[in-house]
Short mmCIF file of C-alpha atoms in Angstrom, two decimals:
data_model
loop_
_atom_site.label_atom_id
_atom_site.label_comp_id
_atom_site.label_asym_id
_atom_site.label_seq_id
_atom_site.Cartn_x
_atom_site.Cartn_y
_atom_site.Cartn_z
CA UNK A 1 227.57 -41.83 299.44
CA UNK A 2 228.29 -38.50 301.26
CA UNK A 3 226.57 -35.29 300.11
CA UNK A 4 229.81 -33.46 300.93
CA UNK A 5 233.22 -33.26 299.33
CA UNK A 6 236.40 -31.43 300.22
CA UNK A 7 236.17 -29.52 296.95
CA UNK A 8 232.67 -28.20 297.71
CA UNK A 9 233.67 -27.05 301.21
CA UNK A 10 236.73 -25.24 299.86
CA UNK A 11 234.75 -23.71 297.00
CA UNK A 12 232.23 -22.25 299.36
CA UNK A 13 235.01 -20.73 301.47
CA UNK A 14 236.66 -19.33 298.34
CA UNK A 15 233.31 -17.65 297.44
CA UNK A 16 233.12 -16.08 300.99
CA UNK A 17 230.28 -18.43 301.97
CA UNK A 18 230.34 -20.37 305.23
CA UNK A 19 229.88 -24.16 305.00
CA UNK A 20 227.06 -25.35 307.30
CA UNK A 21 227.68 -27.36 310.49
CA UNK A 22 227.25 -30.69 308.83
CA UNK A 23 229.74 -29.81 306.07
CA UNK A 24 232.26 -28.71 308.74
CA UNK A 25 231.70 -31.93 310.63
CA UNK A 26 232.33 -33.97 307.48
CA UNK A 27 235.55 -31.99 306.70
CA UNK A 28 236.93 -32.34 310.24
CA UNK A 29 236.26 -36.12 310.18
CA UNK A 30 238.09 -36.24 306.82
CA UNK A 31 241.09 -34.46 308.46
CA UNK A 32 241.06 -37.08 311.25
CA UNK A 33 240.77 -40.16 309.09
CA UNK A 34 242.77 -39.05 306.07
CA UNK A 35 239.88 -38.70 303.60
CA UNK A 36 240.89 -35.04 303.20
CA UNK A 37 244.34 -34.81 301.52
CA UNK A 38 247.16 -32.48 302.64
CA UNK A 39 246.62 -30.31 299.57
CA UNK A 40 242.92 -29.97 300.42
CA UNK A 41 243.71 -29.22 304.08
CA UNK A 42 246.09 -26.58 302.96
CA UNK A 43 243.59 -25.01 300.57
CA UNK A 44 240.98 -25.01 303.35
CA UNK A 45 243.39 -23.30 305.75
CA UNK A 46 244.36 -20.61 303.21
CA UNK A 47 240.67 -19.97 302.27
CA UNK A 48 239.87 -19.54 306.03
CA UNK A 49 242.92 -17.32 306.53
CA UNK A 50 242.04 -15.07 303.52
CA UNK A 51 238.22 -14.86 303.81
CA UNK A 52 237.37 -15.77 307.46
CA UNK A 53 234.54 -17.83 308.83
CA UNK A 54 232.44 -15.36 310.89
CA UNK A 55 231.10 -16.14 314.33
CA UNK A 56 228.78 -19.00 313.20
CA UNK A 57 231.40 -20.68 311.08
CA UNK A 58 234.05 -20.39 313.77
CA UNK A 59 231.75 -22.20 316.27
CA UNK A 60 230.94 -24.84 313.67
CA UNK A 61 234.57 -25.56 312.96
CA UNK A 62 235.55 -25.65 316.66
CA UNK A 63 232.74 -28.12 317.52
CA UNK A 64 233.46 -30.20 314.46
CA UNK A 65 237.16 -30.46 315.40
CA UNK A 66 236.25 -31.24 319.05
CA UNK A 67 233.92 -34.02 317.94
CA UNK A 68 236.47 -35.55 315.51
CA UNK A 69 237.78 -37.69 318.38
CA UNK A 70 236.97 -38.60 321.98
CA UNK A 71 235.01 -36.10 324.09
CA UNK A 72 235.37 -36.85 327.82
CA UNK A 73 232.51 -36.81 330.35
CA UNK A 74 232.80 -36.73 334.11
CA UNK A 75 230.75 -37.81 337.07
CA UNK A 76 232.39 -35.93 339.96
CA UNK A 77 231.14 -34.13 343.04
CA UNK A 78 232.29 -30.72 341.88
CA UNK A 79 232.58 -28.60 338.72
CA UNK A 80 235.11 -29.50 336.03
CA UNK A 81 237.25 -26.35 335.30
CA UNK A 82 240.26 -25.47 333.29
CA UNK A 83 242.51 -22.58 332.12
CA UNK A 84 244.41 -21.92 328.97
CA UNK A 85 247.20 -19.43 328.31
CA UNK A 86 248.17 -18.13 324.89
CA UNK A 87 251.80 -18.39 325.93
CA UNK A 88 254.42 -16.37 327.66
CA UNK A 89 257.89 -16.37 329.24
CA UNK A 90 258.44 -17.57 332.77
CA UNK A 91 254.80 -18.42 332.81
CA UNK A 92 254.22 -21.40 335.11
CA UNK A 93 250.73 -20.33 336.23
CA UNK A 94 249.10 -23.76 335.50
CA UNK A 95 251.40 -25.51 338.07
CA UNK A 96 250.07 -23.24 340.82
CA UNK A 97 246.47 -22.64 339.71
CA UNK A 98 245.44 -26.26 338.97
CA UNK A 99 246.17 -27.52 342.55
CA UNK A 100 244.75 -24.32 344.08
CA UNK A 101 241.49 -24.79 342.21
CA UNK A 102 241.45 -28.45 343.33
CA UNK A 103 241.91 -27.31 346.93
CA UNK A 104 238.84 -25.02 346.48
CA UNK A 105 236.59 -27.89 345.44
CA UNK A 106 237.00 -27.96 341.65
CA UNK A 107 238.32 -30.75 339.44
CA UNK A 108 240.91 -29.77 336.80
CA UNK A 109 241.61 -32.17 333.90
CA UNK A 110 244.13 -29.95 332.18
CA UNK A 111 245.18 -31.04 328.63
CA UNK A 112 248.26 -29.01 328.02
CA UNK A 113 251.07 -28.58 325.54
CA UNK A 114 254.83 -28.42 324.99
CA UNK A 115 256.94 -25.41 324.27
CA UNK A 116 256.02 -23.44 321.12
CA UNK A 117 258.53 -20.97 319.70
CA UNK A 118 260.02 -18.82 322.54
CA UNK A 119 257.40 -19.83 325.10
CA UNK A 120 257.92 -22.71 327.51
CA UNK A 121 255.56 -25.69 327.64
CA UNK A 122 253.73 -26.78 330.79
CA UNK A 123 254.38 -30.44 329.96
CA UNK A 124 258.08 -29.84 329.64
CA UNK A 125 258.20 -28.15 332.96
CA UNK A 126 256.44 -31.00 334.73
CA UNK A 127 258.67 -33.57 333.08
CA UNK A 128 261.68 -31.97 334.73
CA UNK A 129 260.45 -33.85 337.80
CA UNK A 130 262.13 -37.27 337.75
CA UNK A 131 259.86 -40.15 336.89
CA UNK A 132 256.83 -38.07 336.10
CA UNK A 133 254.93 -38.87 332.90
CA UNK A 134 252.46 -36.56 331.28
CA UNK A 135 251.32 -39.23 328.83
CA UNK A 136 248.75 -41.09 330.89
CA UNK A 137 246.20 -43.67 329.97
CA UNK A 138 242.67 -42.41 330.22
CA UNK A 139 242.03 -44.63 333.29
CA UNK A 140 245.09 -43.19 335.09
CA UNK A 141 244.20 -39.70 334.01
CA UNK A 142 240.71 -40.08 335.40
CA UNK A 143 242.02 -41.65 338.67
CA UNK A 144 244.52 -38.74 339.16
CA UNK A 145 241.77 -36.12 338.61
CA UNK A 146 239.45 -37.90 341.00
CA UNK A 147 241.94 -38.37 343.86
CA UNK A 148 244.21 -35.27 343.61
CA UNK A 149 241.56 -33.01 342.04
CA UNK A 150 243.89 -32.13 339.14
CA UNK A 151 246.10 -33.68 336.43
CA UNK A 152 248.11 -31.86 333.81
CA UNK A 153 248.66 -34.13 330.77
CA UNK A 154 249.26 -34.18 327.07
CA UNK A 155 246.51 -34.83 324.62
CA UNK A 156 246.18 -38.40 323.34
CA UNK A 157 245.89 -39.14 319.58
CA UNK A 158 242.18 -39.53 320.19
CA UNK A 159 241.60 -35.95 321.43
CA UNK A 160 240.68 -33.57 318.59
CA UNK A 161 242.70 -35.49 315.92
CA UNK A 162 241.45 -33.09 313.18
CA UNK A 163 243.30 -30.24 314.96
CA UNK A 164 246.56 -32.15 315.04
CA UNK A 165 246.39 -32.66 311.31
CA UNK A 166 245.32 -29.15 310.48
CA UNK A 167 247.91 -27.66 312.87
CA UNK A 168 250.73 -29.37 311.02
CA UNK A 169 249.40 -28.12 307.69
CA UNK A 170 249.08 -24.60 308.93
CA UNK A 171 252.67 -24.56 310.06
CA UNK A 172 253.96 -25.10 306.46
CA UNK A 173 251.35 -23.10 304.59
CA UNK A 174 251.83 -19.66 306.34
CA UNK A 175 248.27 -19.82 307.80
CA UNK A 176 249.21 -20.02 311.51
CA UNK A 177 248.08 -16.42 312.24
CA UNK A 178 244.38 -16.95 311.21
CA UNK A 179 242.19 -15.84 314.17
CA UNK A 180 239.54 -18.42 313.20
CA UNK A 181 242.03 -21.28 313.02
CA UNK A 182 243.81 -20.23 316.24
CA UNK A 183 240.42 -20.13 318.06
CA UNK A 184 239.28 -23.54 316.73
CA UNK A 185 242.64 -25.18 317.52
CA UNK A 186 242.79 -23.91 321.15
CA UNK A 187 239.12 -24.61 321.95
CA UNK A 188 238.65 -27.95 320.24
CA UNK A 189 241.20 -29.57 322.60
CA UNK A 190 239.95 -27.76 325.67
CA UNK A 191 236.28 -28.51 325.04
CA UNK A 192 237.03 -32.22 324.41
CA UNK A 193 237.98 -32.44 328.04
CA UNK A 194 234.28 -32.15 329.03
CA UNK A 195 234.55 -28.85 330.90
CA UNK A 196 231.87 -26.90 332.86
CA UNK A 197 233.91 -23.71 332.84
CA UNK A 198 237.09 -22.27 331.22
CA UNK A 199 239.21 -19.18 331.77
CA UNK A 200 241.68 -17.89 329.14
CA UNK A 201 244.87 -15.99 329.96
CA UNK A 202 245.48 -13.91 326.82
CA UNK A 203 248.99 -12.45 327.05
CA UNK A 204 250.15 -9.14 325.56
CA UNK A 205 253.60 -7.48 325.67
CA UNK A 206 257.15 -8.24 324.54
CA UNK A 207 257.11 -11.89 325.71
CA UNK A 208 253.68 -12.74 324.14
CA UNK A 209 252.60 -13.90 320.69
CA UNK A 210 250.08 -11.04 320.66
CA UNK A 211 252.31 -8.10 321.43
CA UNK A 212 249.68 -5.52 320.73
CA UNK A 213 246.72 -5.23 323.11
CA UNK A 214 244.37 -4.67 320.20
CA UNK A 215 245.33 -8.15 318.78
CA UNK A 216 245.08 -9.65 322.27
CA UNK A 217 241.56 -8.21 322.71
CA UNK A 218 240.43 -9.51 319.31
CA UNK A 219 241.68 -13.00 320.22
CA UNK A 220 240.10 -12.92 323.63
CA UNK A 221 236.74 -11.89 322.17
CA UNK A 222 236.88 -14.61 319.52
CA UNK A 223 237.72 -17.26 322.04
CA UNK A 224 235.09 -16.28 324.64
CA UNK A 225 232.30 -15.83 322.03
CA UNK A 226 233.08 -19.20 320.48
CA UNK A 227 233.46 -21.19 323.75
CA UNK A 228 230.29 -19.73 325.21
CA UNK A 229 228.36 -20.43 322.01
CA UNK A 230 229.70 -24.04 322.21
CA UNK A 231 228.11 -24.35 325.62
CA UNK A 232 231.14 -23.83 327.98
CA UNK A 233 231.02 -20.85 330.25
CA UNK A 234 234.17 -18.96 329.45
CA UNK A 235 235.85 -15.64 330.47
CA UNK A 236 239.21 -14.24 329.27
CA UNK A 237 241.72 -12.19 331.20
CA UNK A 238 244.25 -10.05 329.30
CA UNK A 239 247.43 -9.99 331.27
CA UNK A 240 250.83 -8.31 330.72
CA UNK A 241 253.85 -10.25 329.49
CA UNK A 242 256.39 -7.48 329.18
CA UNK A 243 258.78 -9.46 331.41
CA UNK A 244 258.94 -12.96 332.73
CA UNK A 245 256.13 -13.74 335.19
CA UNK A 246 258.56 -15.37 337.61
CA UNK A 247 262.34 -14.49 337.77
CA UNK A 248 263.36 -17.84 336.28
CA UNK A 249 263.13 -19.24 332.76
CA UNK A 250 263.68 -22.91 332.01
CA UNK A 251 261.96 -26.09 333.00
CA UNK A 252 263.46 -27.19 336.35
CA UNK A 253 264.17 -23.60 337.33
CA UNK A 254 260.51 -22.67 336.92
CA UNK A 255 259.40 -25.75 338.84
CA UNK A 256 261.75 -24.52 341.62
CA UNK A 257 260.00 -21.18 341.57
CA UNK A 258 256.55 -22.56 341.89
CA UNK A 259 257.65 -24.86 344.71
CA UNK A 260 258.90 -21.76 346.66
CA UNK A 261 255.49 -20.19 346.11
CA UNK A 262 253.66 -23.32 347.21
CA UNK A 263 255.88 -24.43 350.16
CA UNK A 264 257.96 -21.59 351.44
CA UNK A 265 255.30 -19.09 352.52
CA UNK A 266 255.89 -16.91 349.40
CA UNK A 267 252.24 -16.74 348.37
CA UNK A 268 252.63 -13.34 346.74
CA UNK A 269 254.05 -11.72 343.64
CA UNK A 270 252.99 -11.54 339.99
CA UNK A 271 252.33 -15.31 339.59
CA UNK A 272 249.99 -15.37 342.56
CA UNK A 273 248.25 -12.22 341.34
CA UNK A 274 247.60 -13.86 337.95
CA UNK A 275 246.40 -17.06 339.59
CA UNK A 276 244.05 -15.06 341.83
CA UNK A 277 242.57 -13.22 338.86
CA UNK A 278 242.07 -16.35 336.78
CA UNK A 279 240.94 -18.58 339.59
CA UNK A 280 238.60 -15.99 341.08
CA UNK A 281 236.66 -15.82 337.78
CA UNK A 282 236.49 -19.62 337.47
CA UNK A 283 235.26 -20.14 341.10
CA UNK A 284 232.62 -17.41 340.79
CA UNK A 285 231.35 -18.73 337.42
CA UNK A 286 231.15 -22.22 338.89
CA UNK A 287 229.29 -21.00 342.03
CA UNK A 288 232.15 -22.10 344.26
CA UNK A 289 232.52 -18.50 345.37
CA UNK A 290 229.99 -15.70 345.81
CA UNK A 291 231.83 -13.30 343.48
CA UNK A 292 235.12 -12.89 341.67
CA UNK A 293 236.84 -11.16 344.61
CA UNK A 294 235.88 -13.91 347.05
CA UNK A 295 237.10 -16.49 344.54
CA UNK A 296 240.45 -14.67 344.20
CA UNK A 297 240.86 -14.63 347.98
CA UNK A 298 240.06 -18.39 348.19
CA UNK A 299 242.78 -19.07 345.63
CA UNK A 300 245.38 -17.00 347.59
CA UNK A 301 244.39 -18.72 350.79
CA UNK A 302 244.78 -22.17 349.30
CA UNK A 303 248.31 -21.23 348.10
CA UNK A 304 249.37 -19.67 351.39
CA UNK A 305 248.09 -22.30 353.78
CA UNK A 306 249.66 -25.30 351.97
CA UNK A 307 246.48 -26.96 350.59
CA UNK A 308 247.53 -26.30 347.02
CA UNK A 309 250.99 -27.75 347.70
CA UNK A 310 249.39 -30.90 349.16
CA UNK A 311 247.26 -31.32 345.92
CA UNK A 312 250.32 -30.74 343.79
CA UNK A 313 252.22 -33.44 345.65
CA UNK A 314 249.38 -35.88 345.20
CA UNK A 315 249.30 -35.18 341.49
CA UNK A 316 253.02 -35.60 341.08
CA UNK A 317 253.00 -38.95 342.85
CA UNK A 318 250.00 -40.20 340.93
CA UNK A 319 251.74 -39.30 337.63
CA UNK A 320 254.91 -41.31 338.55
CA UNK A 321 256.97 -38.61 340.28
CA UNK A 322 258.59 -38.85 343.74
CA UNK A 323 256.09 -39.49 346.57
CA UNK A 324 257.98 -37.00 348.77
CA UNK A 325 258.49 -34.38 346.08
CA UNK A 326 256.65 -31.55 347.90
CA UNK A 327 258.78 -32.05 351.01
CA UNK A 328 262.14 -32.51 349.23
CA UNK A 329 261.71 -30.83 345.87
CA UNK A 330 265.20 -29.25 345.81
CA UNK A 331 266.83 -32.67 346.10
CA UNK A 332 265.00 -34.06 343.11
CA UNK A 333 265.34 -31.28 340.48
CA UNK A 334 268.29 -31.47 338.04
CA UNK A 335 271.03 -28.84 338.16
CA UNK A 336 273.08 -27.39 335.27
CA UNK A 337 276.78 -28.06 334.80
CA UNK A 338 277.75 -24.33 334.38
CA UNK A 339 276.15 -21.69 336.62
CA UNK A 340 277.33 -18.18 336.02
CA UNK A 341 276.22 -14.81 337.47
CA UNK A 342 275.88 -11.92 334.96
CA UNK A 343 276.49 -8.52 336.32
CA UNK A 344 275.70 -5.00 335.11
CA UNK A 345 278.40 -2.89 333.41
CA UNK A 346 276.84 0.45 334.15
CA UNK A 347 274.56 2.33 336.57
CA UNK A 348 270.98 3.17 335.70
CA UNK A 349 267.54 1.59 335.63
CA UNK A 350 265.99 -1.37 333.86
CA UNK A 351 264.18 0.62 331.18
CA UNK A 352 263.14 -2.22 328.83
CA UNK A 353 263.28 -5.89 328.39
CA UNK A 354 263.06 -8.21 325.38
CA UNK A 355 261.20 -11.10 327.01
CA UNK A 356 260.85 -12.95 323.75
CA UNK A 357 264.65 -12.75 323.28
CA UNK A 358 265.11 -14.31 326.71
CA UNK A 359 262.73 -17.15 325.68
CA UNK A 360 264.74 -17.80 322.53
CA UNK A 361 267.91 -17.87 324.50
CA UNK A 362 266.52 -20.67 326.75
CA UNK A 363 265.72 -22.66 323.63
CA UNK A 364 269.31 -22.05 322.37
CA UNK A 365 270.58 -23.41 325.68
CA UNK A 366 268.66 -26.59 324.99
CA UNK A 367 265.77 -25.82 327.33
CA UNK A 368 263.26 -26.05 324.41
CA UNK A 369 262.87 -27.50 320.92
CA UNK A 370 263.60 -26.05 317.53
CA UNK A 371 262.17 -29.21 315.99
CA UNK A 372 259.91 -31.88 317.54
CA UNK A 373 262.75 -34.45 317.82
CA UNK A 374 265.10 -32.18 319.87
CA UNK A 375 265.99 -33.53 323.25
CA UNK A 376 265.33 -31.08 326.08
CA UNK A 377 267.86 -30.27 328.86
CA UNK A 378 265.62 -29.73 331.87
CA UNK A 379 268.24 -27.97 333.94
CA UNK A 380 269.23 -25.03 331.79
CA UNK A 381 267.84 -21.47 331.61
CA UNK A 382 268.10 -18.27 333.67
CA UNK A 383 267.32 -17.59 337.32
CA UNK A 384 267.17 -14.43 339.39
CA UNK A 385 266.38 -12.26 336.38
CA UNK A 386 266.14 -8.59 337.40
CA UNK A 387 262.67 -6.91 337.15
CA UNK A 388 261.58 -4.06 334.93
CA UNK A 389 262.07 -0.67 336.63
CA UNK A 390 264.72 -1.84 339.04
CA UNK A 391 267.60 0.46 339.92
CA UNK A 392 270.97 -1.00 338.83
CA UNK A 393 274.50 -0.29 340.05
CA UNK A 394 277.59 -1.44 338.25
CA UNK A 395 278.56 -4.93 339.33
CA UNK A 396 274.99 -5.76 340.48
CA UNK A 397 273.58 -9.16 339.22
CA UNK A 398 271.21 -9.01 336.25
CA UNK A 399 270.57 -12.73 336.41
CA UNK A 400 272.21 -16.16 336.59
CA UNK A 401 272.89 -18.35 333.58
CA UNK A 402 272.41 -22.15 333.93
CA UNK A 403 274.08 -23.96 330.98
CA UNK A 404 275.40 -27.39 329.95
CA UNK A 405 278.70 -26.06 328.55
CA UNK A 406 280.84 -22.96 328.84
CA UNK A 407 280.35 -21.90 325.25
CA UNK A 408 276.57 -22.10 325.66
CA UNK A 409 276.89 -20.05 328.88
CA UNK A 410 278.86 -17.36 326.92
CA UNK A 411 276.07 -17.14 324.29
CA UNK A 412 273.36 -17.00 326.97
CA UNK A 413 275.24 -14.25 328.87
CA UNK A 414 275.37 -12.21 325.65
CA UNK A 415 271.62 -12.83 325.11
CA UNK A 416 270.78 -11.77 328.73
CA UNK A 417 272.72 -8.46 328.41
CA UNK A 418 271.12 -7.78 325.03
CA UNK A 419 267.58 -8.43 326.37
CA UNK A 420 267.89 -6.16 329.46
CA UNK A 421 268.04 -2.46 328.53
CA UNK A 422 269.60 -0.16 331.09
CA UNK A 423 268.83 3.54 330.79
CA UNK A 424 268.67 6.80 332.85
CA UNK A 425 265.04 6.30 333.67
CA UNK A 426 263.04 3.27 334.92
CA UNK A 427 260.50 1.60 332.57
CA UNK A 428 256.86 2.40 332.83
CA UNK A 429 255.48 -0.94 333.98
CA UNK A 430 252.02 -1.90 332.50
CA UNK A 431 249.28 -3.14 334.77
CA UNK A 432 249.59 -6.89 335.26
CA UNK A 433 245.82 -7.56 334.83
CA UNK A 434 244.62 -5.38 332.03
CA UNK A 435 241.12 -6.42 331.01
CA UNK A 436 238.44 -9.07 331.64
CA UNK A 437 236.32 -10.14 328.72
CA UNK A 438 233.19 -12.34 328.70
#
């Protein structure tokens, strides 16, 4: 008979004591196999939310949730690296960074997620490519990583099952915001991939979950401390999300943007700058570059000379997408029924932008999910969205709406106008890369 019980673990937390590693491991396994009830899981989440775990307890919970299911191991001729973003708008960094890292000698088994709230999901973006499946068997996942150097897939039911259970309970018990639970949730899935190194892109600004840089810094520090203590070398970058990272929002539209970056000689702009910052750290930490600057330069070179595009094409084909996708991507991506340009009604400057509002507008168009069962329209969203600080004249385009119906286009046009503030002075644009932690 076990020395532990859900009641004893919860009681310790209620008394502001941290359960030891064995108790955490027992509780996580109980979450995974159903021994722990929903009521007990909710009480645990609330106790953690109110009283916290501290550094030691946070590491113990993260490793217990990681070990509640399969933990992958690799035998490859290069380091196994990954990146995680806390979520943003027009943020398709993973689709550029993963193949660029592969072109530089790393292997990237990226276990990713779907859209959450106003932020787009990497898996949803990839699935805008006809035929491509992000739910691969472990054998096919391993084969894709080995041959293409990268694969971006969804977690199976056997990866950190305790997290899946606790995440669902947090959503209905008002405990989502707990820094300890956020940290354990993110890292348990990432560490289960068997990584040698990880970089975290912690977003701040109007399009991020952490809109205040103080909150972003607190999360970055919690994540890096915990991951490093768990044995995975980890660094965090705090980057700005005051506006979309690329000028398009929506699944197929963002894939089109990254294909222009990878194949049309447009290896520059904010998305490349973020990829360089994140990839430079990873390559330096993994000894694939002499320092962070050299690593950043290697990432940019792989994007500009077409090696990253080649790896992306290999990954797409291996995951069931078109074999010639890289060469003919525009032919394969779906297009919306209604495409409408939205123009400015006054002169001035773009003095502010509600990036979160734009993200919610994409969801309203059908480009994301309000509930898990919603069907996604891959083609809808916005393109050619004007940038912060730009000078505007009356009649100049602010962006282009891509919708399934005229009434949806009307609502999206209203949302776009509402999200873009035009004033007499341009916005003060924050630095894109704000801090490096860890």
